[in-house]
Short mmCIF file of C-alpha atoms in Angstrom, two decimals:
data_model
loop_
_atom_site.label_atom_id
_atom_site.label_comp_id
_atom_site.label_asym_id
_atom_site.label_seq_id
_atom_site.Cartn_x
_atom_site.Cartn_y
_atom_site.Cartn_z
CA MET A 196 86.20 -17.43 152.74
CA ASN A 197 83.27 -16.67 150.83
CA PHE A 198 80.26 -19.37 150.15
CA LYS A 199 77.89 -20.14 147.68
CA ILE A 200 75.47 -22.91 148.94
CA ALA A 201 72.53 -24.90 147.50
CA ALA A 202 70.50 -27.72 149.42
CA HIS A 203 67.84 -30.34 147.95
CA THR A 204 65.50 -32.79 149.84
CA ASP A 205 62.89 -35.08 148.32
CA VAL A 206 61.01 -37.71 149.34
CA GLY A 207 61.26 -39.74 146.70
CA ILE A 208 59.12 -42.15 144.55
CA ARG A 209 58.08 -44.69 147.22
CA LYS A 210 58.06 -43.71 150.76
CA LYS A 211 55.70 -41.59 152.38
CA THR A 212 57.48 -39.66 154.74
CA ASN A 213 60.98 -38.09 154.33
CA GLN A 214 63.24 -39.11 156.86
CA ASP A 215 66.00 -36.88 156.17
CA SER A 216 67.32 -33.47 157.99
CA VAL A 217 69.56 -31.20 156.46
CA LEU A 218 71.12 -28.16 157.71
CA VAL A 219 73.32 -25.56 156.75
CA LYS A 220 74.40 -22.45 159.03
CA VAL A 221 76.85 -19.52 158.11
CA ALA A 222 78.21 -17.02 160.70
CA GLN A 223 80.52 -14.19 160.35
CA THR A 224 83.58 -13.92 163.03
CA ASP A 225 86.45 -12.40 163.64
CA TYR A 226 88.20 -15.11 161.79
CA GLY A 227 86.13 -14.55 158.57
CA LYS A 228 82.86 -16.63 157.39
CA VAL A 229 82.58 -19.84 158.69
CA CYS A 230 79.93 -22.81 157.81
CA LEU A 231 78.78 -25.75 159.20
CA ALA A 232 76.62 -28.33 157.33
CA SER A 233 74.91 -31.74 157.86
CA VAL A 234 73.00 -34.18 156.27
CA CYS A 235 71.21 -36.86 158.75
CA ASP A 236 69.48 -40.02 156.95
CA GLY A 237 66.54 -41.37 159.68
CA MET A 238 66.99 -45.34 159.57
CA GLY A 239 64.70 -46.61 156.41
CA GLY A 240 62.16 -49.09 158.10
CA LEU A 241 62.61 -47.95 161.68
CA ALA A 242 59.79 -45.86 163.59
CA LYS A 243 60.18 -42.09 163.67
CA GLY A 244 63.36 -41.95 161.92
CA GLU A 245 62.41 -38.49 160.90
CA LEU A 246 62.21 -37.60 164.47
CA ALA A 247 65.99 -39.11 164.83
CA SER A 248 67.41 -37.25 162.37
CA ALA A 249 65.84 -34.02 163.07
CA THR A 250 67.16 -34.17 166.87
CA ALA A 251 70.50 -34.71 165.63
CA VAL A 252 70.60 -31.77 163.57
CA ARG A 253 68.80 -29.53 166.18
CA CYS A 254 71.47 -30.62 168.69
CA LEU A 255 74.30 -29.62 166.04
CA SER A 256 72.61 -25.98 165.47
CA GLU A 257 72.66 -25.58 169.20
CA TRP A 258 76.22 -26.61 169.59
CA PHE A 259 77.17 -24.39 166.64
CA GLU A 260 75.29 -21.25 168.46
CA THR A 261 76.62 -21.98 172.04
CA GLU A 262 79.64 -24.21 172.07
CA PHE A 263 81.75 -23.46 169.04
CA PRO A 264 82.02 -19.68 169.64
CA ASP A 265 84.20 -20.85 172.62
CA LEU A 266 86.42 -23.09 170.95
CA LEU A 267 86.99 -20.93 167.59
CA TYR A 268 88.12 -18.07 169.95
CA ARG A 269 90.51 -21.10 172.02
CA GLY A 270 91.94 -21.92 168.74
CA LEU A 271 90.85 -24.96 166.47
CA SER A 272 92.47 -28.24 166.08
CA MET A 273 91.13 -31.62 164.89
CA GLU A 274 91.94 -33.09 168.29
CA GLY A 275 89.64 -30.19 169.76
CA ILE A 276 87.03 -30.61 167.31
CA ALA A 277 87.03 -34.15 167.36
CA GLU A 278 86.52 -34.23 171.29
CA ARG A 279 83.54 -31.74 171.22
CA TRP A 280 81.76 -33.53 168.18
CA ARG A 281 82.31 -37.00 170.01
CA ASP A 282 80.60 -35.53 173.11
CA LEU A 283 77.71 -34.39 171.24
CA ILE A 284 77.10 -37.18 169.40
CA TYR A 285 77.40 -39.57 172.21
CA ARG A 286 74.65 -37.18 173.99
CA VAL A 287 72.60 -37.14 170.85
CA ASN A 288 72.97 -40.84 171.02
CA GLU A 289 71.52 -41.48 174.50
CA ARG A 290 68.84 -39.07 173.65
CA ILE A 291 67.60 -40.89 170.93
CA GLY A 292 68.09 -44.48 172.53
CA ALA A 293 66.50 -43.26 175.73
CA TYR A 294 63.23 -41.87 173.95
CA GLY A 295 63.09 -45.13 171.62
CA SER A 296 63.36 -47.29 175.17
CA ALA A 297 60.46 -45.10 176.56
CA ALA A 298 58.26 -45.37 173.88
CA HIS A 299 59.29 -48.96 172.41
CA ILE A 300 60.47 -48.22 169.19
CA ASP A 301 63.85 -48.51 167.32
CA LEU A 302 64.97 -45.20 166.06
CA GLY A 303 68.33 -44.06 164.81
CA THR A 304 69.96 -41.78 162.03
CA THR A 305 73.32 -41.51 160.18
CA MET A 306 75.10 -38.14 160.96
CA VAL A 307 77.74 -36.56 158.55
CA VAL A 308 78.90 -33.31 159.47
CA LEU A 309 81.22 -30.47 157.66
CA LEU A 310 82.67 -27.40 159.35
CA ILE A 311 84.31 -25.01 157.28
CA VAL A 312 86.94 -22.30 158.78
CA ASP A 313 89.14 -19.98 156.63
CA ARG A 314 90.99 -22.68 154.51
CA THR A 315 90.65 -25.94 156.85
CA TYR A 316 87.62 -28.23 156.69
CA TYR A 317 86.83 -30.65 159.29
CA PHE A 318 84.09 -33.61 159.19
CA ALA A 319 83.05 -36.44 160.99
CA ASN A 320 80.67 -39.21 160.10
CA VAL A 321 78.60 -41.99 161.45
CA GLY A 322 76.79 -44.44 159.52
CA ASP A 323 76.65 -44.43 155.19
CA SER A 324 75.65 -40.66 154.45
CA ARG A 325 78.51 -39.20 152.58
CA ILE A 326 80.83 -36.09 151.93
CA TYR A 327 82.52 -35.30 148.64
CA VAL A 328 85.13 -32.77 147.61
CA MET A 329 85.25 -31.65 144.23
CA ARG A 330 87.96 -29.50 142.23
CA ASP A 331 90.09 -31.67 139.48
CA GLU A 332 88.15 -34.29 140.68
CA LEU A 333 85.87 -36.31 142.84
CA SER A 334 87.22 -37.28 146.02
CA GLN A 335 85.05 -39.36 148.74
CA LEU A 336 86.21 -38.03 152.12
CA THR A 337 83.99 -40.14 153.95
CA LYS A 338 84.14 -44.13 154.53
CA ASP A 339 81.09 -46.13 154.88
CA GLN A 340 80.34 -47.58 158.40
CA THR A 341 78.60 -50.48 156.50
CA PHE A 342 78.54 -54.13 156.32
CA ILE A 343 79.20 -54.28 152.59
CA GLN A 344 82.32 -51.70 153.28
CA ARG A 345 83.84 -53.70 155.72
CA GLU A 346 83.70 -56.77 153.48
CA MET A 347 85.25 -54.92 150.58
CA ASP A 348 88.06 -53.74 152.77
CA GLU A 349 89.08 -57.22 154.27
CA GLY A 350 88.88 -58.54 150.71
CA ARG A 351 85.74 -60.73 150.98
CA MET A 352 83.83 -59.17 148.08
CA THR A 353 84.21 -56.92 145.19
CA TRP A 354 82.97 -53.82 144.53
CA GLU A 355 80.68 -55.53 141.63
CA GLU A 356 79.40 -58.05 143.83
CA ALA A 357 78.90 -55.07 146.51
CA ARG A 358 76.66 -53.15 144.20
CA ARG A 359 74.68 -56.27 143.83
CA ASP A 360 74.34 -57.61 147.51
CA PRO A 361 70.61 -57.08 149.35
CA ARG A 362 72.92 -56.28 152.34
CA ARG A 363 74.13 -52.89 151.05
CA ASN A 364 72.11 -50.84 153.38
CA VAL A 365 73.18 -52.89 156.70
CA LEU A 366 75.07 -50.10 158.95
CA LEU A 367 77.54 -51.52 161.49
CA GLN A 368 76.50 -48.39 163.54
CA CYS A 369 74.03 -45.51 163.48
CA VAL A 370 73.37 -42.71 166.04
CA GLY A 371 70.46 -43.48 168.39
CA ALA A 372 70.20 -46.94 167.19
CA SER A 373 73.51 -48.33 168.29
CA ARG A 374 74.60 -48.90 172.40
CA GLU A 375 78.22 -48.16 171.24
CA ILE A 376 79.38 -45.74 168.66
CA GLU A 377 82.85 -44.40 167.09
CA PRO A 378 82.61 -41.54 165.00
CA ALA A 379 85.28 -41.21 162.31
CA PHE A 380 86.94 -37.91 161.87
CA GLY A 381 89.19 -36.06 159.26
CA SER A 382 90.17 -32.70 158.32
CA GLY A 383 92.14 -31.10 155.46
CA THR A 384 93.07 -27.83 153.38
CA ILE A 385 90.57 -26.27 150.98
CA LEU A 386 91.84 -25.30 147.30
CA PRO A 387 90.30 -22.02 146.05
CA GLY A 388 87.36 -23.08 143.43
CA SER A 389 86.53 -26.43 145.58
CA ILE A 390 82.74 -27.51 146.14
CA PHE A 391 81.80 -29.83 148.81
CA LEU A 392 79.17 -32.33 148.56
CA LEU A 393 76.92 -33.86 151.50
CA CYS A 394 74.46 -36.80 150.50
CA SER A 395 72.11 -38.99 151.73
CA ASP A 396 72.72 -42.88 150.62
CA GLY A 397 69.55 -42.28 148.16
CA PHE A 398 71.57 -39.80 146.38
CA ARG A 399 74.02 -41.85 144.89
CA HIS A 400 72.76 -45.49 144.77
CA VAL A 401 72.21 -45.33 141.07
CA ILE A 402 74.37 -42.55 139.48
CA THR A 403 77.92 -42.99 139.18
CA GLY A 404 80.61 -40.54 140.60
CA GLU A 405 81.50 -39.71 136.74
CA GLU A 406 78.01 -38.48 136.74
CA ILE A 407 78.17 -36.32 140.06
CA TYR A 408 81.12 -34.89 139.21
CA GLN A 409 79.80 -34.31 134.99
CA TYR A 410 76.83 -32.20 136.51
CA LEU A 411 78.50 -30.78 139.75
CA SER A 412 82.02 -29.62 138.78
CA PRO A 413 82.99 -26.53 140.10
CA TYR A 414 83.76 -25.68 136.55
CA ARG A 415 80.64 -25.92 135.47
CA LEU A 416 78.76 -24.56 138.73
CA LEU A 417 79.85 -21.25 139.11
CA ASN A 418 76.76 -19.64 141.01
CA GLU A 419 73.91 -20.60 143.39
CA LYS A 420 71.35 -20.96 140.46
CA THR A 421 73.45 -23.82 138.64
CA MET A 422 73.98 -25.16 141.96
CA GLN A 423 70.38 -25.99 142.68
CA GLU A 424 69.75 -26.84 138.88
CA GLY A 425 72.56 -29.33 139.37
CA LEU A 426 71.14 -30.97 142.43
CA VAL A 427 67.74 -30.90 141.09
CA TYR A 428 68.99 -32.66 137.95
CA LEU A 429 70.64 -35.64 139.71
CA THR A 430 67.58 -35.76 142.14
CA ASP A 431 65.36 -36.34 139.24
CA LEU A 432 67.61 -38.64 137.54
CA ASP A 433 67.68 -41.04 140.61
CA LYS A 434 63.80 -41.39 140.80
CA TYR A 435 63.64 -41.39 136.99
CA ARG A 436 65.92 -44.50 137.77
CA LYS A 437 63.37 -45.78 140.24
CA GLU A 438 65.74 -44.62 143.34
CA SER A 439 63.12 -45.51 146.48
CA ASP A 440 64.93 -43.67 149.10
CA ASN A 441 64.58 -40.38 150.37
CA ILE A 442 67.29 -37.96 148.54
CA SER A 443 68.90 -35.17 149.91
CA THR A 444 71.86 -33.13 149.21
CA VAL A 445 73.82 -30.16 150.20
CA LEU A 446 76.67 -28.15 147.82
CA ILE A 447 78.94 -25.72 149.08
CA ARG A 448 81.21 -23.46 146.91
CA CYS A 449 84.37 -22.01 148.50
CA ASP A 450 85.72 -19.02 146.86
#
């Protein structure tokens, strides 16, 4: 499988530091090219959020280089990857938590991870950064682990009410700031020409799913130049509409 990749991150219009961290790694293996991508959003309002997100992507990068090759040659399964990723996320959670306790500060990060091998994708999620896949339509692969999402799932809040609710950024768990975390995992088959989008929540607060698909559709984005232009355009649109958070994205086209 061949990949076309674009990534973009922006501090936004209000914050002084960018607390998001982005990771994209591609490797050539006996099974063809494989790709690992992640977006981690250091918690807004928490001290050293940028340290938390950077720690998460650094540990993921090390995992890809040192542990993943053995896992690949033993044979991949969702159960095996989930077990390795769960252990990794627990280790990152303990490392960030221990630093915060020693420094007497609170810090944490969301974490979405996407692994593409052959025609199969695997993902993990903690928090409210997201992964979408696009081909004939936009589909959200991850579910936000937020107070708002739980209220909607249990029928106590409508989507319109959730959009206006000031608690929309309240997380149920995040890496480093939660004593116990339960990552969500999933996998699926990739159709040729599909595009994956990973993003922090700042990217999608003030733009719609229809707008995301309009500007990032695989039928529109055929090369890395147009992919990069699409990300920059929507990021600028976010800022024009007064999005106050950091904004980070990764696009991966699979052909």
